[in-house]
Coordinates of C-alpha atoms and ligand atoms in Angstrom, one line a residue:
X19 CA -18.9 61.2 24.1
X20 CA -22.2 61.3 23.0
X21 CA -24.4 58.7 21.1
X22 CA -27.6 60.2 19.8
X23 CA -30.6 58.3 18.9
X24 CA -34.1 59.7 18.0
X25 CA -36.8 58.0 19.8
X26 CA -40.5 58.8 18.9
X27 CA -43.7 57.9 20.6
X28 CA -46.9 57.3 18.9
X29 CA -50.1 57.8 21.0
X30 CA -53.1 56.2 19.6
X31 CA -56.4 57.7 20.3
X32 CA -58.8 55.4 20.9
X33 CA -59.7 52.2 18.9
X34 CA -63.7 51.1 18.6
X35 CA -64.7 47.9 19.4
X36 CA -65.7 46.9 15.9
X37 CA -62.3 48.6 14.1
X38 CA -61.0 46.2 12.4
X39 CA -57.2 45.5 13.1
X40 CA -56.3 46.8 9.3
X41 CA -57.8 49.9 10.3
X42 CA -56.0 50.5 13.0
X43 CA -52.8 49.4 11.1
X44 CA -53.2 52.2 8.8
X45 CA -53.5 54.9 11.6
X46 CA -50.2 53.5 12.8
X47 CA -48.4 53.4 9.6
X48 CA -49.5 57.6 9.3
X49 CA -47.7 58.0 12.4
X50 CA -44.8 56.0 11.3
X51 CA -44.2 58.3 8.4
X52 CA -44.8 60.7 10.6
X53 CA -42.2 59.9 12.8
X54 CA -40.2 58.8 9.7
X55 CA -40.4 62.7 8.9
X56 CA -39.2 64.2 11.8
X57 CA -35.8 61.7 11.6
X58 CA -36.7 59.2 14.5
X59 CA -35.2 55.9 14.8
X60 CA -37.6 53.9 17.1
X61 CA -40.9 54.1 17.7
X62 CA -43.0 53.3 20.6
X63 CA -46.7 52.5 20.2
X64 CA -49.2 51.7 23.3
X65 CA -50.3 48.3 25.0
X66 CA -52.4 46.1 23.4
X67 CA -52.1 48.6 20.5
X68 CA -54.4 46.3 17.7
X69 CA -57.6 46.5 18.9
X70 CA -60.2 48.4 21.6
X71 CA -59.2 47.3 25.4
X72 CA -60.8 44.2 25.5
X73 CA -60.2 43.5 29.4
X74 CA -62.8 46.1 30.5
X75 CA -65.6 43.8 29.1
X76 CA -66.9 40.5 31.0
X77 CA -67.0 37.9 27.7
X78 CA -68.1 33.6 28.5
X79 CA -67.5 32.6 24.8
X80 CA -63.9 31.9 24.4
X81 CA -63.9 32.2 20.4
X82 CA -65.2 36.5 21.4
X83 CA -62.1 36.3 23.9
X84 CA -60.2 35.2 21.1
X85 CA -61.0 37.0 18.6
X86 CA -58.6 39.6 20.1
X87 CA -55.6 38.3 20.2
X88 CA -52.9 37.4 17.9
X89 CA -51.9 33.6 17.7
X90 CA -48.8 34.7 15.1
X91 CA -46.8 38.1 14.8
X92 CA -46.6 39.4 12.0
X93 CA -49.5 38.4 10.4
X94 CA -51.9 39.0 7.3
X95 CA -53.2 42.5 9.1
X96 CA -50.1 43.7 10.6
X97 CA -47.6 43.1 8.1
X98 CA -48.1 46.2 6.3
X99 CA -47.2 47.6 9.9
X100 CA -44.0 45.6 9.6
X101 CA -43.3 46.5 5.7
X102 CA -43.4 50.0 6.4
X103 CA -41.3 50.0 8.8
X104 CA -38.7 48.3 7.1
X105 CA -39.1 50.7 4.3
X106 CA -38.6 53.5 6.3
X107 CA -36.0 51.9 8.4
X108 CA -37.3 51.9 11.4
X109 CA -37.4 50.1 14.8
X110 CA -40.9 49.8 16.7
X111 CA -42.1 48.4 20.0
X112 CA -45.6 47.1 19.5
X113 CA -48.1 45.6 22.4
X114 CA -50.5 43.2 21.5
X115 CA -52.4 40.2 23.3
X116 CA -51.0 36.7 22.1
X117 CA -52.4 33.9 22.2
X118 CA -49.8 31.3 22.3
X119 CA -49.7 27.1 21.9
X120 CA -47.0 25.9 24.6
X121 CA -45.6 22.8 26.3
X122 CA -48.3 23.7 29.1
X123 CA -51.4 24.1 26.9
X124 CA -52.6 27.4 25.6
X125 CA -52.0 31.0 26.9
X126 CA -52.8 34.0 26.8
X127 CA -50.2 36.9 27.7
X128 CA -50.3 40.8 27.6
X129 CA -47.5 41.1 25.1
X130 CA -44.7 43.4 23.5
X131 CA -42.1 42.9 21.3
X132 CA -39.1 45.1 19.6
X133 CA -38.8 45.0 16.1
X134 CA -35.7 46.1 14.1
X135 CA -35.3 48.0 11.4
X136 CA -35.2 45.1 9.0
X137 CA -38.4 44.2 10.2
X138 CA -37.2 41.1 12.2
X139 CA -38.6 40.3 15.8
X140 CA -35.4 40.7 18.3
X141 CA -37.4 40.5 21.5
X142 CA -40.4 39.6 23.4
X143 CA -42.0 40.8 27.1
X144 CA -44.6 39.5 28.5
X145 CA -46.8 41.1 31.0
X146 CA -45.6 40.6 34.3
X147 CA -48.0 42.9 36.7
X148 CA -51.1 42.1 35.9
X149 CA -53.3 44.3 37.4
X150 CA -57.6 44.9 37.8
X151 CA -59.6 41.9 39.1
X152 CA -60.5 38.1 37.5
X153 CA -64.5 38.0 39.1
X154 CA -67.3 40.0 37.0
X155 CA -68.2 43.3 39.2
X156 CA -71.7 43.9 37.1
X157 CA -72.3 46.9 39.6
X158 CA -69.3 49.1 38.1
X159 CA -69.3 50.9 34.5
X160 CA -66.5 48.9 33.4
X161 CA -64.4 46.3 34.0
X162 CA -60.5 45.8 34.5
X163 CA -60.3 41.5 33.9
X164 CA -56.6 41.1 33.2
X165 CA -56.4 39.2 35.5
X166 CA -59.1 37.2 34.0
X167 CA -58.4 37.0 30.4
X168 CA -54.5 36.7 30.7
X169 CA -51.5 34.8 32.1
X170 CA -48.4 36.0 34.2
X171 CA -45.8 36.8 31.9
X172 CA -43.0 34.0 32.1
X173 CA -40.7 35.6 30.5
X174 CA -39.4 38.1 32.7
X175 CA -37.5 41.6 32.2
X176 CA -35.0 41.7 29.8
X177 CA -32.5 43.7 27.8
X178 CA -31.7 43.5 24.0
X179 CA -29.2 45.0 21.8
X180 CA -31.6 47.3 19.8
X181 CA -31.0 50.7 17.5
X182 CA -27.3 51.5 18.8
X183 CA -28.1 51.1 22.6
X184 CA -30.0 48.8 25.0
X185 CA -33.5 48.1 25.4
X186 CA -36.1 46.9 27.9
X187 CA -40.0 46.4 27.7
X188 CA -42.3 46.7 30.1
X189 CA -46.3 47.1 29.9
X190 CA -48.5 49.4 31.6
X191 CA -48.7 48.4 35.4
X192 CA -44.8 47.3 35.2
X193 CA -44.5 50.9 35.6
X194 CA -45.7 51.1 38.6
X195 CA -43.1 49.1 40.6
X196 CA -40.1 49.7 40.9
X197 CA -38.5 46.4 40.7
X198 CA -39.4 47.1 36.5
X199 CA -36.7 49.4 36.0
X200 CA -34.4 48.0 38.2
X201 CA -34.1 44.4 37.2
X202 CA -33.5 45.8 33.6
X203 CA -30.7 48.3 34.5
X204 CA -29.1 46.1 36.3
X205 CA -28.7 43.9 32.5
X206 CA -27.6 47.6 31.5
X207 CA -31.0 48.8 29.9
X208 CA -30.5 52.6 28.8
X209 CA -33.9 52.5 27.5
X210 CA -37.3 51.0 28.7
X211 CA -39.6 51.9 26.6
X212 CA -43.8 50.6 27.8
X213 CA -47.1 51.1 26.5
X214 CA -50.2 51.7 28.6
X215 CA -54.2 51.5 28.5
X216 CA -54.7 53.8 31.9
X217 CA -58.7 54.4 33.0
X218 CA -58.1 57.8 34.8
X219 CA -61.5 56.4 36.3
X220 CA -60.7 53.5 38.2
X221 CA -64.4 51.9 39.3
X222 CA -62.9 49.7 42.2
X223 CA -60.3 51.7 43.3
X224 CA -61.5 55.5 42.6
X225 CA -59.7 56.9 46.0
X226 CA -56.6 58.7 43.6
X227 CA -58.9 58.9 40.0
X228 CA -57.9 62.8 40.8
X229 CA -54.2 61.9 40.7
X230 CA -53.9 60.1 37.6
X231 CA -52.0 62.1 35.7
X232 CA -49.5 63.0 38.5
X233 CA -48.7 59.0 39.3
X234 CA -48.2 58.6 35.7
X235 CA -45.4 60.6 35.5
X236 CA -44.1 60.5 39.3
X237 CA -43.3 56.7 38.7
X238 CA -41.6 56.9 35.2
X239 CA -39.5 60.3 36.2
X240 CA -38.7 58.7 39.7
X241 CA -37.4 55.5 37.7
X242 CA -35.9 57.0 35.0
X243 CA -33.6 59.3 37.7
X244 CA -32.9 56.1 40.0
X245 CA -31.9 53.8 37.0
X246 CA -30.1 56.4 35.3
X247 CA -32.2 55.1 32.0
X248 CA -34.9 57.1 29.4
X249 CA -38.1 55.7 29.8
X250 CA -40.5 56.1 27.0
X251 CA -44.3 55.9 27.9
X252 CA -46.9 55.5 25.0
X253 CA -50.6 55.7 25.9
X254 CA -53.7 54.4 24.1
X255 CA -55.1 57.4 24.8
X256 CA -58.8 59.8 24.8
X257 CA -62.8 58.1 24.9
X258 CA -62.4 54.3 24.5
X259 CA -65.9 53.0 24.3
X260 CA -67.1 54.5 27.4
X261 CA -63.8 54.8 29.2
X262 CA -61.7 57.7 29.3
X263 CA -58.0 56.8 29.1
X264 CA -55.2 58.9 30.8
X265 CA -52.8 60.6 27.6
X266 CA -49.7 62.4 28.8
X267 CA -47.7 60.1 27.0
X268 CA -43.4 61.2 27.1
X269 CA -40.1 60.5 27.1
X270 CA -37.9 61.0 30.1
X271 CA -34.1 61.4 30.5
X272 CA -32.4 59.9 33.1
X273 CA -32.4 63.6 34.9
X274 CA -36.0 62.4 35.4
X275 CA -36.9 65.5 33.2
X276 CA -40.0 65.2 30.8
X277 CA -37.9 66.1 27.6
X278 CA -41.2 65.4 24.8
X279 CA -44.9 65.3 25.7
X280 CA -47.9 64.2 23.4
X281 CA -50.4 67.5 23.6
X282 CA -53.4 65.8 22.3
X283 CA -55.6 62.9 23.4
X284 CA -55.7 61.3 20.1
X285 CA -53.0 59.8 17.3
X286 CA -49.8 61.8 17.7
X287 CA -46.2 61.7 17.6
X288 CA -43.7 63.5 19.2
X289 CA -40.1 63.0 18.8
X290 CA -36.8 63.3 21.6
X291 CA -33.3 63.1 20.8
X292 CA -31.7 61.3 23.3
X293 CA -28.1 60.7 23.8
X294 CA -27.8 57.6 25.5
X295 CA -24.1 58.4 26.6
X296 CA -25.7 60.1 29.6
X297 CA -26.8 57.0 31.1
X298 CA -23.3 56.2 32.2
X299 CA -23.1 59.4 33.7
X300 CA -25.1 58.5 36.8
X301 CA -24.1 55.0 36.2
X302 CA -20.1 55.5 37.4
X303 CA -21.4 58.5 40.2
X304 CA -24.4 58.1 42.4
X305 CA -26.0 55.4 41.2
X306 CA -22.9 52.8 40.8
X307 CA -24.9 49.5 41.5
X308 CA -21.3 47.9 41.7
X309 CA -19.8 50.1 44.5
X310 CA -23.1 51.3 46.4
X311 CA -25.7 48.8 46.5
X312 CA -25.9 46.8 49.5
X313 CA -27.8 43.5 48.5
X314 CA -27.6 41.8 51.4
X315 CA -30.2 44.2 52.8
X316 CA -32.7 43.8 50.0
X317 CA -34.1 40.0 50.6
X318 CA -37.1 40.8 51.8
X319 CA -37.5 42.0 48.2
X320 CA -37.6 39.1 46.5
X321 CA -39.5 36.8 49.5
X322 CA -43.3 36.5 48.3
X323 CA -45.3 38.3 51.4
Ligands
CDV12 N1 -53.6 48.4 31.6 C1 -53.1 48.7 32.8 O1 -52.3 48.0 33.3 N2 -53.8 49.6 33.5 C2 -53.5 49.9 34.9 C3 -54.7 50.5 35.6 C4 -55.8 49.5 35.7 C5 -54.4 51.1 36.9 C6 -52.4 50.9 35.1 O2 -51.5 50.7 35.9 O3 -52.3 52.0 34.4

């Protein structure tokens, strides 16, 4: 048994901080087509995908803060974004800061969503590893104030129905820990795809700046191979304003083989047929969660330390 699905990633080089969000839009629908023309299915853009990455600047006046985020989705700037993918009948993950009215007062979350091919919204992440620091560190070249400008995700990790097989999000850090990937395979995610703004200078934490690219990939392989799933990783990638973001974005397959790899540091695609079929594989052999895991030995996991 097979079941094939073309899955494309679209790296974005990187966006100024004065590019408007309908500029941006339009290098995204180029690699839509572009995708379009190589016959993928889905595609993946990066985190917080619409504009420059805010988080590295120290900002008091909340209307500057936010000015970049979203407080609908779609709306007037991205909904060519959404129109073309209809058109072309595609499925996209897209990250984005939201800035959302709830029961608790306003938020702000590090978000991502699915979108189907009809252009409808079938599911929404929001950051849940928030990583960087919330006080102002004037002494480094650049900030990392997640921690600051955001909220914890409250949705959690989930799973959708999405393009023949089943999805989960995560966002940048997320890939980092392997409690990501896990909490979606165990809802039966084949896919997770993610998004990710990586410094591969990290001011307050340089000790593995020479490792960037290695961890990248060592904790999406690892996790793709111990989930049995294909992760898809998209970077905003290249100069960014005075920051150099990490590219290597790729697909992997639940081998943890690299099976497509962007080549560039700027807007590309690249494409990878995947058959999610072989996620069962691995699934009904080594890593049966049913028959082999031994939960009773995991607490400590999910006590706060
Ligand atoms: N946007 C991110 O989450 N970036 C982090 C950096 C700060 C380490 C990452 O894990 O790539």
């Amino acid at each position: 048994m097979a079941r094939f699905i073309n899955i494309a990633g679209a790296q974005l080089g990187g966006i100024a901080r004065d590019e408007s969000r309908r500029h941006v839009v339009e290098r995204m629908i180029a690699l839509l087509n572009d995708a379009h023309k190589r016959g993928a299915e889905v595609v993946v853009f990066p985190e917080l995908a619409l504009t420059s990455f805010f988080p590295r600047w120290w900002m008091t006046d909340q209307a500057e803060i936010d000015a970049f985020f979203e407080t609908e989705m779609p709306n007037p700037a991205t909904q060519p974004l959404f129109d073309a993918a209809k058109r072309l009948g595609i499925g996209f993950y897209l990250g984005y800061a939201e800035l959302a009215q709830e029961a608790g007062g306003t938020k702000h979350y590090n978000t991502a969503i699915l979108v189907d091919k009809t252009g409808a919204i079938v599911g929404k992440y929001r950051k849940v590893h928030l990583p960087g620091h919330a006080d102002h560190r004037p002494h480094m070249p650049y900030q990392h104030l997640e921690k600051h400008y955001f909220d914890v995700g409250d949705i959690g990790f989930g799973s959708w129905d999405f393009a023949g097989g089943k999805f989960g999000m995560a966002i940048c850090n997320d890939r980092r820990w392997p409690e990501t990937y896990r909490v979606m395979a165990l809802q039966g995610a084949e896919v997770v795809v993610l998004g990710y703004n990586t410094p591969t200078h990290i001011p307050w934490e340089p000790v593995y700046d020479h490792l960037s690219a290695f961890h990248n990939h060592l904790v999406m392989q690892a996790s793709a191979y111990q989930n049995s799933m294909y992760v898809v990783g998209v970077a905003k990638a290249g100069k960014e304003e005075g920051s150099n973001l990490l590219a290597g974005s790729c697909i992997v397959a639940p081998s943890g083989e690299i099976i497509a790899m962007a080549s560039t540091a700027g807007d590309e695609v690249f494409v990878a047929k995947c058959d999610l079929d072989i996620c069962l594989y691995n699934r009904k052999a080594m890593f049966n969660f049913a028959e082999h895991r031994q939960v009773h030995h995991y607490k400590k996991i999910t006590d706060r330390m």
